[in-house]
Amino acid sequence: EWGAKNAVNIIDDGDWWRLVTPILLHAGVIHLFCNVAVQIETGAFFEREWGSVNWLIIYLSSAVGSSVLSVIAMPGNISV
């Protein structure tokens, strides 16, 4: 309902946007803060190394790719 990765909704209902939204959802405050901390450290480094556009392409490609792999490998799990 909130945009989590749900294989049934992605495949049967055509909710393709559910492949992207899990990168914006978090399972709690600790999960959110840990992700932000990692993004500040590694994201800033790779953005300086590769440039903003390249980093954005890599980041989004890996996010969608991991969602696709999760739908294939664990279709019964709903995840964020």
Short mmCIF file of N, CA and C in Angstrom, two decimals:
data_model
loop_
_atom_site.label_atom_id
_atom_site.label_comp_id
_atom_site.label_asym_id
_atom_site.label_seq_id
_atom_site.Cartn_x
_atom_site.Cartn_y
_atom_site.Cartn_z
N GLU A 1 0.81 -1.19 0.00
CA GLU A 1 0.00 0.00 0.00
C GLU A 1 0.87 1.27 0.00
N TRP A 2 1.96 1.27 0.73
CA TRP A 2 2.81 2.46 0.87
C TRP A 2 3.92 2.51 -0.15
N GLY A 3 4.06 1.50 -0.99
CA GLY A 3 5.09 1.52 -2.02
C GLY A 3 6.20 0.51 -1.82
N ALA A 4 6.04 -0.40 -0.87
CA ALA A 4 7.07 -1.42 -0.63
C ALA A 4 7.18 -2.34 -1.83
N LYS A 5 8.30 -3.07 -1.90
CA LYS A 5 8.50 -4.04 -2.97
C LYS A 5 7.57 -5.21 -2.73
N ASN A 6 6.61 -5.39 -3.60
CA ASN A 6 5.63 -6.46 -3.51
C ASN A 6 5.52 -7.09 -4.89
N ALA A 7 6.06 -8.30 -5.04
CA ALA A 7 6.15 -8.93 -6.36
C ALA A 7 4.79 -9.08 -7.03
N VAL A 8 3.76 -9.41 -6.25
CA VAL A 8 2.42 -9.59 -6.83
C VAL A 8 1.94 -8.29 -7.46
N ASN A 9 2.08 -7.19 -6.74
CA ASN A 9 1.64 -5.90 -7.28
C ASN A 9 2.48 -5.47 -8.46
N ILE A 10 3.77 -5.76 -8.43
CA ILE A 10 4.65 -5.37 -9.54
C ILE A 10 4.31 -6.15 -10.80
N ILE A 11 4.20 -7.45 -10.65
CA ILE A 11 4.00 -8.32 -11.83
C ILE A 11 2.54 -8.33 -12.29
N ASP A 12 1.63 -8.60 -11.39
CA ASP A 12 0.22 -8.76 -11.78
C ASP A 12 -0.49 -7.44 -12.04
N ASP A 13 -0.19 -6.43 -11.23
CA ASP A 13 -0.91 -5.16 -11.34
C ASP A 13 -0.14 -4.10 -12.13
N GLY A 14 1.10 -4.39 -12.51
CA GLY A 14 1.88 -3.43 -13.28
C GLY A 14 2.37 -2.24 -12.48
N ASP A 15 2.52 -2.40 -11.18
CA ASP A 15 3.01 -1.30 -10.33
C ASP A 15 4.53 -1.20 -10.43
N TRP A 16 5.05 -0.84 -11.59
CA TRP A 16 6.50 -0.78 -11.84
C TRP A 16 7.20 0.20 -10.90
N TRP A 17 6.49 1.22 -10.45
CA TRP A 17 7.08 2.21 -9.57
C TRP A 17 7.52 1.62 -8.24
N ARG A 18 7.00 0.43 -7.89
CA ARG A 18 7.40 -0.25 -6.66
C ARG A 18 8.85 -0.76 -6.74
N LEU A 19 9.45 -0.72 -7.91
CA LEU A 19 10.87 -1.07 -8.04
C LEU A 19 11.76 0.08 -7.58
N VAL A 20 11.24 1.30 -7.53
CA VAL A 20 12.01 2.49 -7.16
C VAL A 20 11.72 2.94 -5.73
N THR A 21 10.47 2.87 -5.31
CA THR A 21 10.09 3.45 -4.01
C THR A 21 10.75 2.81 -2.78
N PRO A 22 11.17 1.53 -2.82
CA PRO A 22 11.83 1.00 -1.61
C PRO A 22 13.09 1.77 -1.20
N ILE A 23 13.74 2.48 -2.11
CA ILE A 23 14.93 3.23 -1.71
C ILE A 23 14.55 4.45 -0.88
N LEU A 24 13.30 4.84 -0.90
CA LEU A 24 12.84 5.99 -0.13
C LEU A 24 12.17 5.59 1.18
N LEU A 25 11.82 4.31 1.32
CA LEU A 25 11.12 3.83 2.51
C LEU A 25 12.11 3.25 3.52
N HIS A 26 11.78 3.36 4.80
CA HIS A 26 12.65 2.82 5.85
C HIS A 26 11.79 2.12 6.88
N ALA A 27 12.37 1.09 7.51
CA ALA A 27 11.63 0.27 8.46
C ALA A 27 11.59 0.87 9.86
N GLY A 28 12.17 2.03 10.04
CA GLY A 28 12.16 2.67 11.35
C GLY A 28 13.17 3.81 11.39
N VAL A 29 13.22 4.49 12.51
CA VAL A 29 14.09 5.65 12.66
C VAL A 29 15.57 5.25 12.62
N ILE A 30 15.92 4.15 13.27
CA ILE A 30 17.32 3.69 13.27
C ILE A 30 17.74 3.33 11.85
N HIS A 31 16.89 2.65 11.12
CA HIS A 31 17.17 2.29 9.73
C HIS A 31 17.41 3.56 8.91
N LEU A 32 16.57 4.56 9.09
CA LEU A 32 16.71 5.82 8.38
C LEU A 32 18.04 6.50 8.72
N PHE A 33 18.35 6.64 10.01
CA PHE A 33 19.58 7.31 10.41
C PHE A 33 20.84 6.58 9.93
N CYS A 34 20.83 5.26 9.98
CA CYS A 34 21.98 4.49 9.49
C CYS A 34 22.17 4.69 7.99
N ASN A 35 21.08 4.66 7.23
CA ASN A 35 21.19 4.89 5.79
C ASN A 35 21.69 6.30 5.48
N VAL A 36 21.20 7.29 6.20
CA VAL A 36 21.65 8.67 5.99
C VAL A 36 23.13 8.80 6.30
N ALA A 37 23.58 8.19 7.39
CA ALA A 37 25.00 8.25 7.77
C ALA A 37 25.89 7.64 6.69
N VAL A 38 25.48 6.50 6.17
CA VAL A 38 26.27 5.85 5.11
C VAL A 38 26.25 6.69 3.84
N GLN A 39 25.10 7.26 3.50
CA GLN A 39 25.01 8.09 2.30
C GLN A 39 25.87 9.34 2.41
N ILE A 40 25.93 9.94 3.58
CA ILE A 40 26.75 11.14 3.76
C ILE A 40 28.21 10.81 3.52
N GLU A 41 28.66 9.68 4.06
CA GLU A 41 30.06 9.29 3.91
C GLU A 41 30.37 8.81 2.49
N THR A 42 29.74 7.72 2.10
CA THR A 42 30.10 7.11 0.81
C THR A 42 29.55 7.89 -0.37
N GLY A 43 28.32 8.41 -0.22
CA GLY A 43 27.72 9.16 -1.32
C GLY A 43 28.53 10.39 -1.69
N ALA A 44 28.98 11.12 -0.68
CA ALA A 44 29.79 12.32 -0.95
C ALA A 44 31.11 11.94 -1.61
N PHE A 45 31.72 10.86 -1.16
CA PHE A 45 32.99 10.40 -1.74
C PHE A 45 32.82 10.05 -3.22
N PHE A 46 31.84 9.18 -3.52
CA PHE A 46 31.65 8.75 -4.90
C PHE A 46 31.16 9.87 -5.80
N GLU A 47 30.41 10.79 -5.26
CA GLU A 47 29.98 11.94 -6.06
C GLU A 47 31.19 12.79 -6.46
N ARG A 48 32.12 12.97 -5.55
CA ARG A 48 33.35 13.71 -5.90
C ARG A 48 34.18 12.94 -6.91
N GLU A 49 34.26 11.63 -6.75
CA GLU A 49 35.08 10.80 -7.64
C GLU A 49 34.49 10.71 -9.05
N TRP A 50 33.19 10.48 -9.14
CA TRP A 50 32.56 10.17 -10.43
C TRP A 50 31.71 11.30 -10.99
N GLY A 51 31.38 12.29 -10.20
CA GLY A 51 30.49 13.36 -10.65
C GLY A 51 29.05 13.06 -10.28
N SER A 52 28.26 14.09 -10.19
CA SER A 52 26.88 13.96 -9.72
C SER A 52 26.01 13.11 -10.64
N VAL A 53 26.10 13.34 -11.94
CA VAL A 53 25.24 12.62 -12.88
C VAL A 53 25.59 11.13 -12.89
N ASN A 54 26.88 10.82 -12.98
CA ASN A 54 27.29 9.41 -12.98
C ASN A 54 26.88 8.72 -11.68
N TRP A 55 27.08 9.39 -10.56
CA TRP A 55 26.72 8.81 -9.27
C TRP A 55 25.21 8.56 -9.19
N LEU A 56 24.41 9.49 -9.67
CA LEU A 56 22.96 9.31 -9.65
C LEU A 56 22.53 8.13 -10.52
N ILE A 57 23.14 8.00 -11.69
CA ILE A 57 22.82 6.88 -12.58
C ILE A 57 23.18 5.55 -11.92
N ILE A 58 24.37 5.48 -11.33
CA ILE A 58 24.81 4.25 -10.65
C ILE A 58 23.91 3.94 -9.47
N TYR A 59 23.60 4.96 -8.67
CA TYR A 59 22.77 4.77 -7.48
C TYR A 59 21.37 4.26 -7.84
N LEU A 60 20.73 4.91 -8.79
CA LEU A 60 19.38 4.50 -9.19
C LEU A 60 19.37 3.14 -9.89
N SER A 61 20.39 2.89 -10.72
CA SER A 61 20.48 1.59 -11.40
C SER A 61 20.64 0.46 -10.39
N SER A 62 21.48 0.67 -9.40
CA SER A 62 21.68 -0.38 -8.39
C SER A 62 20.42 -0.56 -7.54
N ALA A 63 19.71 0.53 -7.26
CA ALA A 63 18.48 0.43 -6.48
C ALA A 63 17.41 -0.36 -7.22
N VAL A 64 17.19 -0.01 -8.47
CA VAL A 64 16.19 -0.73 -9.28
C VAL A 64 16.65 -2.17 -9.52
N GLY A 65 17.94 -2.35 -9.79
CA GLY A 65 18.47 -3.70 -10.01
C GLY A 65 18.29 -4.60 -8.80
N SER A 66 18.52 -4.06 -7.62
CA SER A 66 18.34 -4.87 -6.41
C SER A 66 16.88 -5.20 -6.18
N SER A 67 15.99 -4.29 -6.53
CA SER A 67 14.55 -4.57 -6.40
C SER A 67 14.13 -5.66 -7.38
N VAL A 68 14.63 -5.60 -8.61
CA VAL A 68 14.32 -6.63 -9.60
C VAL A 68 14.83 -7.99 -9.13
N LEU A 69 16.08 -8.03 -8.64
CA LEU A 69 16.65 -9.28 -8.14
C LEU A 69 15.85 -9.80 -6.95
N SER A 70 15.38 -8.92 -6.09
CA SER A 70 14.57 -9.31 -4.94
C SER A 70 13.23 -9.90 -5.38
N VAL A 71 12.64 -9.33 -6.42
CA VAL A 71 11.37 -9.88 -6.94
C VAL A 71 11.60 -11.27 -7.49
N ILE A 72 12.74 -11.49 -8.15
CA ILE A 72 13.05 -12.80 -8.73
C ILE A 72 13.41 -13.83 -7.65
N ALA A 73 14.30 -13.43 -6.73
CA ALA A 73 14.83 -14.37 -5.74
C ALA A 73 13.89 -14.60 -4.56
N MET A 74 13.14 -13.56 -4.16
CA MET A 74 12.26 -13.66 -2.99
C MET A 74 10.89 -13.07 -3.30
N PRO A 75 10.14 -13.67 -4.23
CA PRO A 75 8.86 -13.09 -4.63
C PRO A 75 7.82 -13.03 -3.54
N GLY A 76 7.94 -13.88 -2.52
CA GLY A 76 6.95 -13.90 -1.46
C GLY A 76 7.15 -12.87 -0.36
N ASN A 77 8.29 -12.20 -0.39
CA ASN A 77 8.61 -11.21 0.65
C ASN A 77 8.21 -9.81 0.24
N ILE A 78 7.64 -9.08 1.19
CA ILE A 78 7.39 -7.65 1.00
C ILE A 78 8.49 -6.93 1.74
N SER A 79 9.18 -6.01 1.06
CA SER A 79 10.35 -5.38 1.70
C SER A 79 10.45 -3.91 1.37
N VAL A 80 11.19 -3.22 2.22
CA VAL A 80 11.51 -1.80 2.02
C VAL A 80 13.01 -1.64 2.03
#
